[in-house]
Amino acid sequence: MDILTPRPLCPGDRVAVLSPSSIIKPQVVYNALPALTSQGWAAYVGEHTFDRHGTYAGTDDARYDDLETALLDPDTRAIICSRGGYGAVHLLDRLNRLPLRDDPKWIVGYSDISALHALMTSHGIRSIHAPMCKHIAGSGGRDADSRRLFDILSGHLDDVEIASHPLNRYGEATARLTGGNLAVIAGLISTPFDVMTPGNILFIEDIAEPIYKVERIFYNLRLSGVLESLGGLVVGRFTDYNPDRDNDSMEEMIARMTDGYDYPVAFGVPVGHVNHNIPLVCSATVNLTVGPAGATIEYL
């Protein structure tokens, strides 16, 4: 299917801040709102954004209702997720039945929000893997990553320049960019929302996952034939884990698992649960170039 790009935001457009997954402290959201309104957008908080139901930001029905309302509201042009956590996967089957392509909206977030990016990818709609409320509030939206996010929402898409890394594998590839949090997207393998498909340039990141669990996912991809048929691989940051007796680092394990394949691999990309979290546009066609000077993700 043709890939749809939600239209750029204009002054006065409504931007919803919703909680599809875990509980968020209200003050974090309120501290982020001025950065959104300073762009000329009418930022608002969903009815159930601050709900609590166990560890979730409301019941499944409440979280779904907020998303459905925003996705079907013609004046709401973007949805910025307040945080990740866990819970977005509960909503995929119902969200999948909505006419998402009739009036596509930007969805913004990372971590567990990778499930919503997978939903949009399955419908052929671009979305933005990017920082959420805590990050935006921390700098008042003035840091480089927040500014890049606001530029993308406004229709300005700049290429991404990445520093060199000793494990990089040189090469060049042009393909569709998909991915997100590895644990989340691995849980969607063989579903209608599987983004780890042959030919794509895959980007991955994760937090607090032992090396052997990530290796297990890579063996799944190898044994299914997906790993060898990727167009390219962008390895974001893997944080809060410890080296083990078999591997000195997550990156070295990934380099070993992809050894022998002929596509480019970029390591050390600042994407994930880190302070510098570069926004990436899911489902965009990109040219990935990896060479001695570093790597470039060029949007086409």
Tab-separated table of C-alpha atoms in Angstrom:
chain	number	residue	atom	x	y	z
A	1	MET	CA	0.000	0.000	0.000
A	2	ASP	CA	1.008	3.625	-0.425
A	3	ILE	CA	2.619	5.118	2.682
A	4	LEU	CA	0.627	8.062	4.039
A	5	THR	CA	2.203	11.031	5.806
A	6	PRO	CA	-0.024	12.914	8.261
A	7	ARG	CA	-0.231	16.544	7.234
A	8	PRO	CA	2.069	19.058	8.935
A	9	LEU	CA	0.709	20.835	11.978
A	10	CYS	CA	-0.416	24.436	11.612
A	11	PRO	CA	-0.972	27.090	14.292
A	12	GLY	CA	-4.208	26.357	16.118
A	13	ASP	CA	-4.149	22.609	15.454
A	14	ARG	CA	-5.084	20.450	18.426
A	15	VAL	CA	-2.464	18.151	19.955
A	16	ALA	CA	-3.661	15.478	22.379
A	17	VAL	CA	-1.508	14.257	25.263
A	18	LEU	CA	-2.713	10.748	26.106
A	19	SER	CA	-1.597	7.807	28.248
A	20	PRO	CA	-2.014	4.526	26.322
A	21	SER	CA	0.143	2.536	28.739
A	22	SER	CA	1.351	3.225	32.283
A	23	ILE	CA	0.474	5.805	34.926
A	24	ILE	CA	1.920	9.298	34.526
A	25	LYS	CA	2.287	11.990	37.184
A	26	PRO	CA	0.058	14.909	36.174
A	27	GLN	CA	2.773	17.487	36.838
A	28	VAL	CA	5.033	15.894	34.209
A	29	VAL	CA	2.355	16.467	31.580
A	30	TYR	CA	1.509	19.973	32.780
A	31	ASN	CA	5.199	20.901	32.641
A	32	ALA	CA	5.361	19.744	29.012
A	33	LEU	CA	2.252	21.567	27.776
A	34	PRO	CA	3.840	25.063	27.540
A	35	ALA	CA	6.461	23.739	25.097
A	36	LEU	CA	3.649	22.501	22.837
A	37	THR	CA	1.533	25.623	23.072
A	38	SER	CA	4.628	27.738	22.354
A	39	GLN	CA	4.590	26.189	18.875
A	40	GLY	CA	1.144	27.681	18.327
A	41	TRP	CA	-0.664	24.381	18.848
A	42	ALA	CA	-3.705	23.897	21.055
A	43	ALA	CA	-2.426	21.171	23.367
A	44	TYR	CA	-4.953	19.367	25.533
A	45	VAL	CA	-5.054	16.456	27.963
A	46	GLY	CA	-7.308	13.470	27.315
A	47	GLU	CA	-10.199	12.693	29.624
A	48	HIS	CA	-8.439	9.614	31.024
A	49	THR	CA	-4.777	10.685	30.748
A	50	PHE	CA	-4.368	10.711	34.539
A	51	ASP	CA	-6.539	7.698	35.357
A	52	ARG	CA	-5.151	4.856	37.473
A	53	HIS	CA	-6.075	1.189	37.208
A	54	GLY	CA	-3.425	-1.017	38.759
A	55	THR	CA	-0.208	-0.061	36.962
A	56	TYR	CA	-2.123	1.197	33.929
A	57	ALA	CA	-3.286	4.718	33.139
A	58	GLY	CA	-6.895	3.625	33.281
A	59	THR	CA	-8.834	0.581	32.194
A	60	ASP	CA	-8.410	-0.787	28.678
A	61	ASP	CA	-11.732	0.819	27.757
A	62	ALA	CA	-10.713	4.218	29.122
A	63	ARG	CA	-7.344	4.244	27.371
A	64	TYR	CA	-8.927	3.055	24.138
A	65	ASP	CA	-11.663	5.703	24.333
A	66	ASP	CA	-9.093	8.498	24.581
A	67	LEU	CA	-7.205	7.196	21.546
A	68	GLU	CA	-10.343	6.611	19.499
A	69	THR	CA	-11.620	10.108	20.290
A	70	ALA	CA	-8.357	11.756	19.245
A	71	LEU	CA	-7.869	9.610	16.143
A	72	LEU	CA	-11.360	10.391	14.872
A	73	ASP	CA	-11.379	14.097	15.807
A	74	PRO	CA	-10.739	16.092	12.604
A	75	ASP	CA	-9.182	18.972	14.572
A	76	THR	CA	-6.675	16.820	16.470
A	77	ARG	CA	-3.607	16.443	14.247
A	78	ALA	CA	-1.138	14.739	16.594
A	79	ILE	CA	-1.127	12.476	19.635
A	80	ILE	CA	1.839	12.755	21.967
A	81	CYS	CA	1.956	9.853	24.386
A	82	SER	CA	2.713	10.908	27.936
A	83	ARG	CA	4.987	7.918	28.653
A	84	GLY	CA	5.562	4.260	27.881
A	85	GLY	CA	5.572	1.475	30.456
A	86	TYR	CA	3.274	-1.366	29.397
A	87	GLY	CA	-0.301	-1.614	28.157
A	88	ALA	CA	-0.570	-0.310	24.596
A	89	VAL	CA	-0.690	-3.843	23.197
A	90	HIS	CA	-4.045	-4.343	24.962
A	91	LEU	CA	-5.597	-1.841	22.563
A	92	LEU	CA	-4.253	-2.974	19.192
A	93	ASP	CA	-7.099	-5.240	18.102
A	94	ARG	CA	-9.742	-2.519	18.591
A	95	LEU	CA	-7.588	0.296	17.205
A	96	ASN	CA	-6.927	-1.863	14.163
A	97	ARG	CA	-10.613	-1.665	13.240
A	98	LEU	CA	-10.625	2.145	13.058
A	99	PRO	CA	-10.435	3.882	9.633
A	100	LEU	CA	-6.911	5.163	10.364
A	101	ARG	CA	-6.066	5.908	6.737
A	102	ASP	CA	-9.095	8.160	6.211
A	103	ASP	CA	-7.508	11.020	8.161
A	104	PRO	CA	-4.057	9.990	9.408
A	105	LYS	CA	-2.699	11.598	12.579
A	106	TRP	CA	0.829	11.760	13.933
A	107	ILE	CA	1.507	9.442	16.870
A	108	VAL	CA	4.573	10.321	18.955
A	109	GLY	CA	6.398	8.271	21.580
A	110	TYR	CA	8.830	5.439	22.196
A	111	SER	CA	9.352	2.431	24.478
A	112	ASP	CA	5.965	0.675	24.865
A	113	ILE	CA	4.516	3.117	22.317
A	114	SER	CA	6.386	1.009	19.749
A	115	ALA	CA	3.201	-1.091	19.716
A	116	LEU	CA	1.286	1.908	18.351
A	117	HIS	CA	4.022	2.570	15.785
A	118	ALA	CA	3.608	-1.051	14.692
A	119	LEU	CA	-0.131	-0.460	14.332
A	120	MET	CA	0.444	2.602	12.156
A	121	THR	CA	3.085	0.778	10.117
A	122	SER	CA	0.591	-2.008	9.417
A	123	HIS	CA	-1.803	0.622	8.036
A	124	GLY	CA	0.884	2.314	5.958
A	125	ILE	CA	1.003	5.520	8.016
A	126	ARG	CA	4.123	7.305	9.195
A	127	SER	CA	4.604	7.906	12.917
A	128	ILE	CA	7.385	9.349	15.068
A	129	HIS	CA	9.554	7.368	17.486
A	130	ALA	CA	10.551	10.246	19.742
A	131	PRO	CA	10.806	11.672	23.275
A	132	MET	CA	7.692	12.117	25.370
A	133	CYS	CA	6.503	14.423	28.155
A	134	LYS	CA	9.284	13.959	30.724
A	135	HIS	CA	11.949	14.769	28.130
A	136	ILE	CA	10.054	17.713	26.635
A	137	ALA	CA	9.295	19.143	30.080
A	138	GLY	CA	12.918	18.832	31.195
A	139	SER	CA	14.168	21.420	28.715
A	140	GLY	CA	10.950	23.247	28.024
A	141	GLY	CA	11.147	21.845	24.502
A	142	ARG	CA	14.400	23.700	23.802
A	143	ASP	CA	16.774	20.729	23.503
A	144	ALA	CA	17.870	19.443	20.088
A	145	ASP	CA	15.670	16.336	20.135
A	146	SER	CA	12.488	18.203	21.071
A	147	ARG	CA	13.224	20.802	18.410
A	148	ARG	CA	13.737	18.067	15.816
A	149	LEU	CA	10.420	16.514	16.873
A	150	PHE	CA	8.610	19.840	16.522
A	151	ASP	CA	10.241	20.351	13.116
A	152	ILE	CA	9.012	16.955	11.909
A	153	LEU	CA	5.489	17.691	13.134
A	154	SER	CA	5.664	21.007	11.269
A	155	GLY	CA	6.730	19.359	8.012
A	156	HIS	CA	10.520	19.827	8.142
A	157	LEU	CA	12.481	16.579	7.931
A	158	ASP	CA	16.264	16.750	8.322
A	159	ASP	CA	18.682	13.862	7.821
A	160	VAL	CA	20.257	12.190	10.857
A	161	GLU	CA	24.058	12.218	11.224
A	162	ILE	CA	25.546	9.562	13.516
A	163	ALA	CA	29.107	9.349	14.879
A	164	SER	CA	31.349	6.470	13.843
A	165	HIS	CA	31.500	3.288	15.938
A	166	PRO	CA	34.167	0.557	15.883
A	167	LEU	CA	31.594	-2.190	15.267
A	168	ASN	CA	29.927	-0.473	12.298
A	169	ARG	CA	29.621	-2.475	9.084
A	170	TYR	CA	29.996	-0.277	6.059
A	171	GLY	CA	27.540	-0.177	3.209
A	172	GLU	CA	24.505	1.563	1.807
A	173	ALA	CA	20.843	0.602	1.610
A	174	THR	CA	17.547	2.213	0.664
A	175	ALA	CA	14.380	0.827	2.248
A	176	ARG	CA	11.509	1.462	4.616
A	177	LEU	CA	12.536	2.295	8.207
A	178	THR	CA	10.667	0.352	10.902
A	179	GLY	CA	11.359	-0.742	14.456
A	180	GLY	CA	11.344	0.496	18.032
A	181	ASN	CA	11.712	-1.146	21.414
A	182	LEU	CA	12.979	-4.645	20.723
A	183	ALA	CA	11.047	-6.468	23.451
A	184	VAL	CA	7.798	-4.823	22.323
A	185	ILE	CA	8.172	-5.473	18.597
A	186	ALA	CA	9.474	-9.004	19.209
A	187	GLY	CA	6.192	-9.693	20.981
A	188	LEU	CA	4.398	-8.815	17.738
A	189	ILE	CA	6.271	-11.247	15.485
A	190	SER	CA	3.880	-13.267	13.267
A	191	THR	CA	0.989	-10.914	14.039
A	192	PRO	CA	-0.543	-8.350	11.660
A	193	PHE	CA	1.681	-5.790	13.424
A	194	ASP	CA	5.039	-7.457	12.743
A	195	VAL	CA	7.544	-4.750	11.687
A	196	MET	CA	10.597	-7.013	11.518
A	197	THR	CA	10.019	-7.985	7.928
A	198	PRO	CA	12.443	-8.805	5.089
A	199	GLY	CA	13.824	-5.849	3.201
A	200	ASN	CA	13.195	-3.220	5.879
A	201	ILE	CA	15.877	-1.166	7.583
A	202	LEU	CA	15.238	-2.122	11.205
A	203	PHE	CA	16.074	0.108	14.179
A	204	ILE	CA	16.107	-1.313	17.705
A	205	GLU	CA	16.685	-0.238	21.320
A	206	ASP	CA	15.852	-1.591	24.769
A	207	ILE	CA	16.259	-1.187	28.509
A	208	ALA	CA	16.955	-3.665	31.335
A	209	GLU	CA	17.019	-6.738	29.085
A	210	PRO	CA	19.768	-9.320	29.741
A	211	ILE	CA	22.036	-10.035	26.794
A	212	TYR	CA	20.853	-13.633	26.483
A	213	LYS	CA	17.210	-12.550	26.098
A	214	VAL	CA	18.105	-10.190	23.265
A	215	GLU	CA	20.236	-12.939	21.711
A	216	ARG	CA	17.204	-15.246	21.861
A	217	ILE	CA	15.247	-12.731	19.769
A	218	PHE	CA	18.091	-12.554	17.261
A	219	TYR	CA	18.107	-16.353	16.966
A	220	ASN	CA	14.373	-16.238	16.281
A	221	LEU	CA	15.047	-13.752	13.482
A	222	ARG	CA	17.943	-15.824	12.157
A	223	LEU	CA	16.055	-19.120	12.175
A	224	SER	CA	13.032	-17.535	10.487
A	225	GLY	CA	15.225	-16.098	7.726
A	226	VAL	CA	14.370	-12.497	8.583
A	227	LEU	CA	17.763	-11.506	9.964
A	228	GLU	CA	19.641	-12.336	6.779
A	229	SER	CA	17.105	-10.567	4.581
A	230	LEU	CA	17.017	-7.174	6.327
A	231	GLY	CA	17.867	-4.148	4.246
A	232	GLY	CA	19.952	-2.696	7.072
A	233	LEU	CA	20.165	-2.486	10.854
A	234	VAL	CA	20.310	0.586	13.115
A	235	VAL	CA	21.348	-0.380	16.647
A	236	GLY	CA	20.173	2.159	19.206
A	237	ARG	CA	21.071	2.220	22.868
A	238	PHE	CA	20.693	-0.798	25.127
A	239	THR	CA	20.754	0.427	28.714
A	240	ASP	CA	20.556	-0.914	32.280
A	241	TYR	CA	22.031	-4.347	31.627
A	242	ASN	CA	25.216	-6.098	32.757
A	243	PRO	CA	27.894	-7.902	30.727
A	244	ASP	CA	27.822	-11.654	31.303
A	245	ARG	CA	30.275	-14.552	31.091
A	246	ASP	CA	29.485	-15.036	27.411
A	247	ASN	CA	29.391	-11.439	26.163
A	248	ASP	CA	31.243	-8.262	27.081
A	249	SER	CA	28.500	-6.078	25.635
A	250	MET	CA	25.131	-6.154	23.893
A	251	GLU	CA	26.678	-4.541	20.821
A	252	GLU	CA	29.341	-7.236	20.484
A	253	MET	CA	26.669	-9.938	20.639
A	254	ILE	CA	24.631	-8.190	17.936
A	255	ALA	CA	27.733	-7.761	15.778
A	256	ARG	CA	28.410	-11.497	16.083
A	257	MET	CA	24.806	-12.427	15.272
A	258	THR	CA	24.855	-10.292	12.111
A	259	ASP	CA	28.344	-11.287	11.000
A	260	GLY	CA	28.369	-12.594	7.439
A	261	TYR	CA	25.397	-10.592	6.199
A	262	ASP	CA	26.082	-7.951	3.581
A	263	TYR	CA	23.826	-5.086	4.694
A	264	PRO	CA	25.008	-1.974	6.565
A	265	VAL	CA	24.846	-1.941	10.362
A	266	ALA	CA	25.136	1.273	12.407
A	267	PHE	CA	25.938	0.964	16.120
A	268	GLY	CA	25.793	3.491	18.936
A	269	VAL	CA	22.854	5.398	17.502
A	270	PRO	CA	21.370	7.770	20.124
A	271	VAL	CA	17.869	6.327	20.106
A	272	GLY	CA	16.147	4.807	23.134
A	273	HIS	CA	16.059	5.232	26.909
A	274	VAL	CA	18.777	7.877	26.947
A	275	ASN	CA	18.834	11.638	27.414
A	276	HIS	CA	19.758	12.203	23.764
A	277	ASN	CA	16.976	10.351	21.942
A	278	ILE	CA	16.873	11.351	18.275
A	279	PRO	CA	13.382	11.242	16.722
A	280	LEU	CA	13.012	8.792	13.836
A	281	VAL	CA	10.102	8.590	11.394
A	282	CYS	CA	8.686	5.067	11.246
A	283	SER	CA	7.625	3.843	7.782
A	284	ALA	CA	9.648	6.536	6.014
A	285	THR	CA	11.787	5.490	3.061
A	286	VAL	CA	15.398	6.247	3.936
A	287	ASN	CA	18.879	5.795	2.615
A	288	LEU	CA	21.203	4.358	5.274
A	289	THR	CA	24.892	4.974	4.581
A	290	VAL	CA	27.573	3.640	6.928
A	291	GLY	CA	31.212	4.499	6.322
A	292	PRO	CA	34.484	5.417	8.059
A	293	ALA	CA	33.199	8.881	9.040
A	294	GLY	CA	29.989	7.551	10.602
A	295	ALA	CA	26.452	6.885	9.445
A	296	THR	CA	23.692	8.912	7.829
A	297	ILE	CA	19.942	8.296	7.707
A	298	GLU	CA	18.703	10.308	4.740
A	299	TYR	CA	14.961	10.738	4.303
A	300	LEU	CA	13.813	10.333	0.695
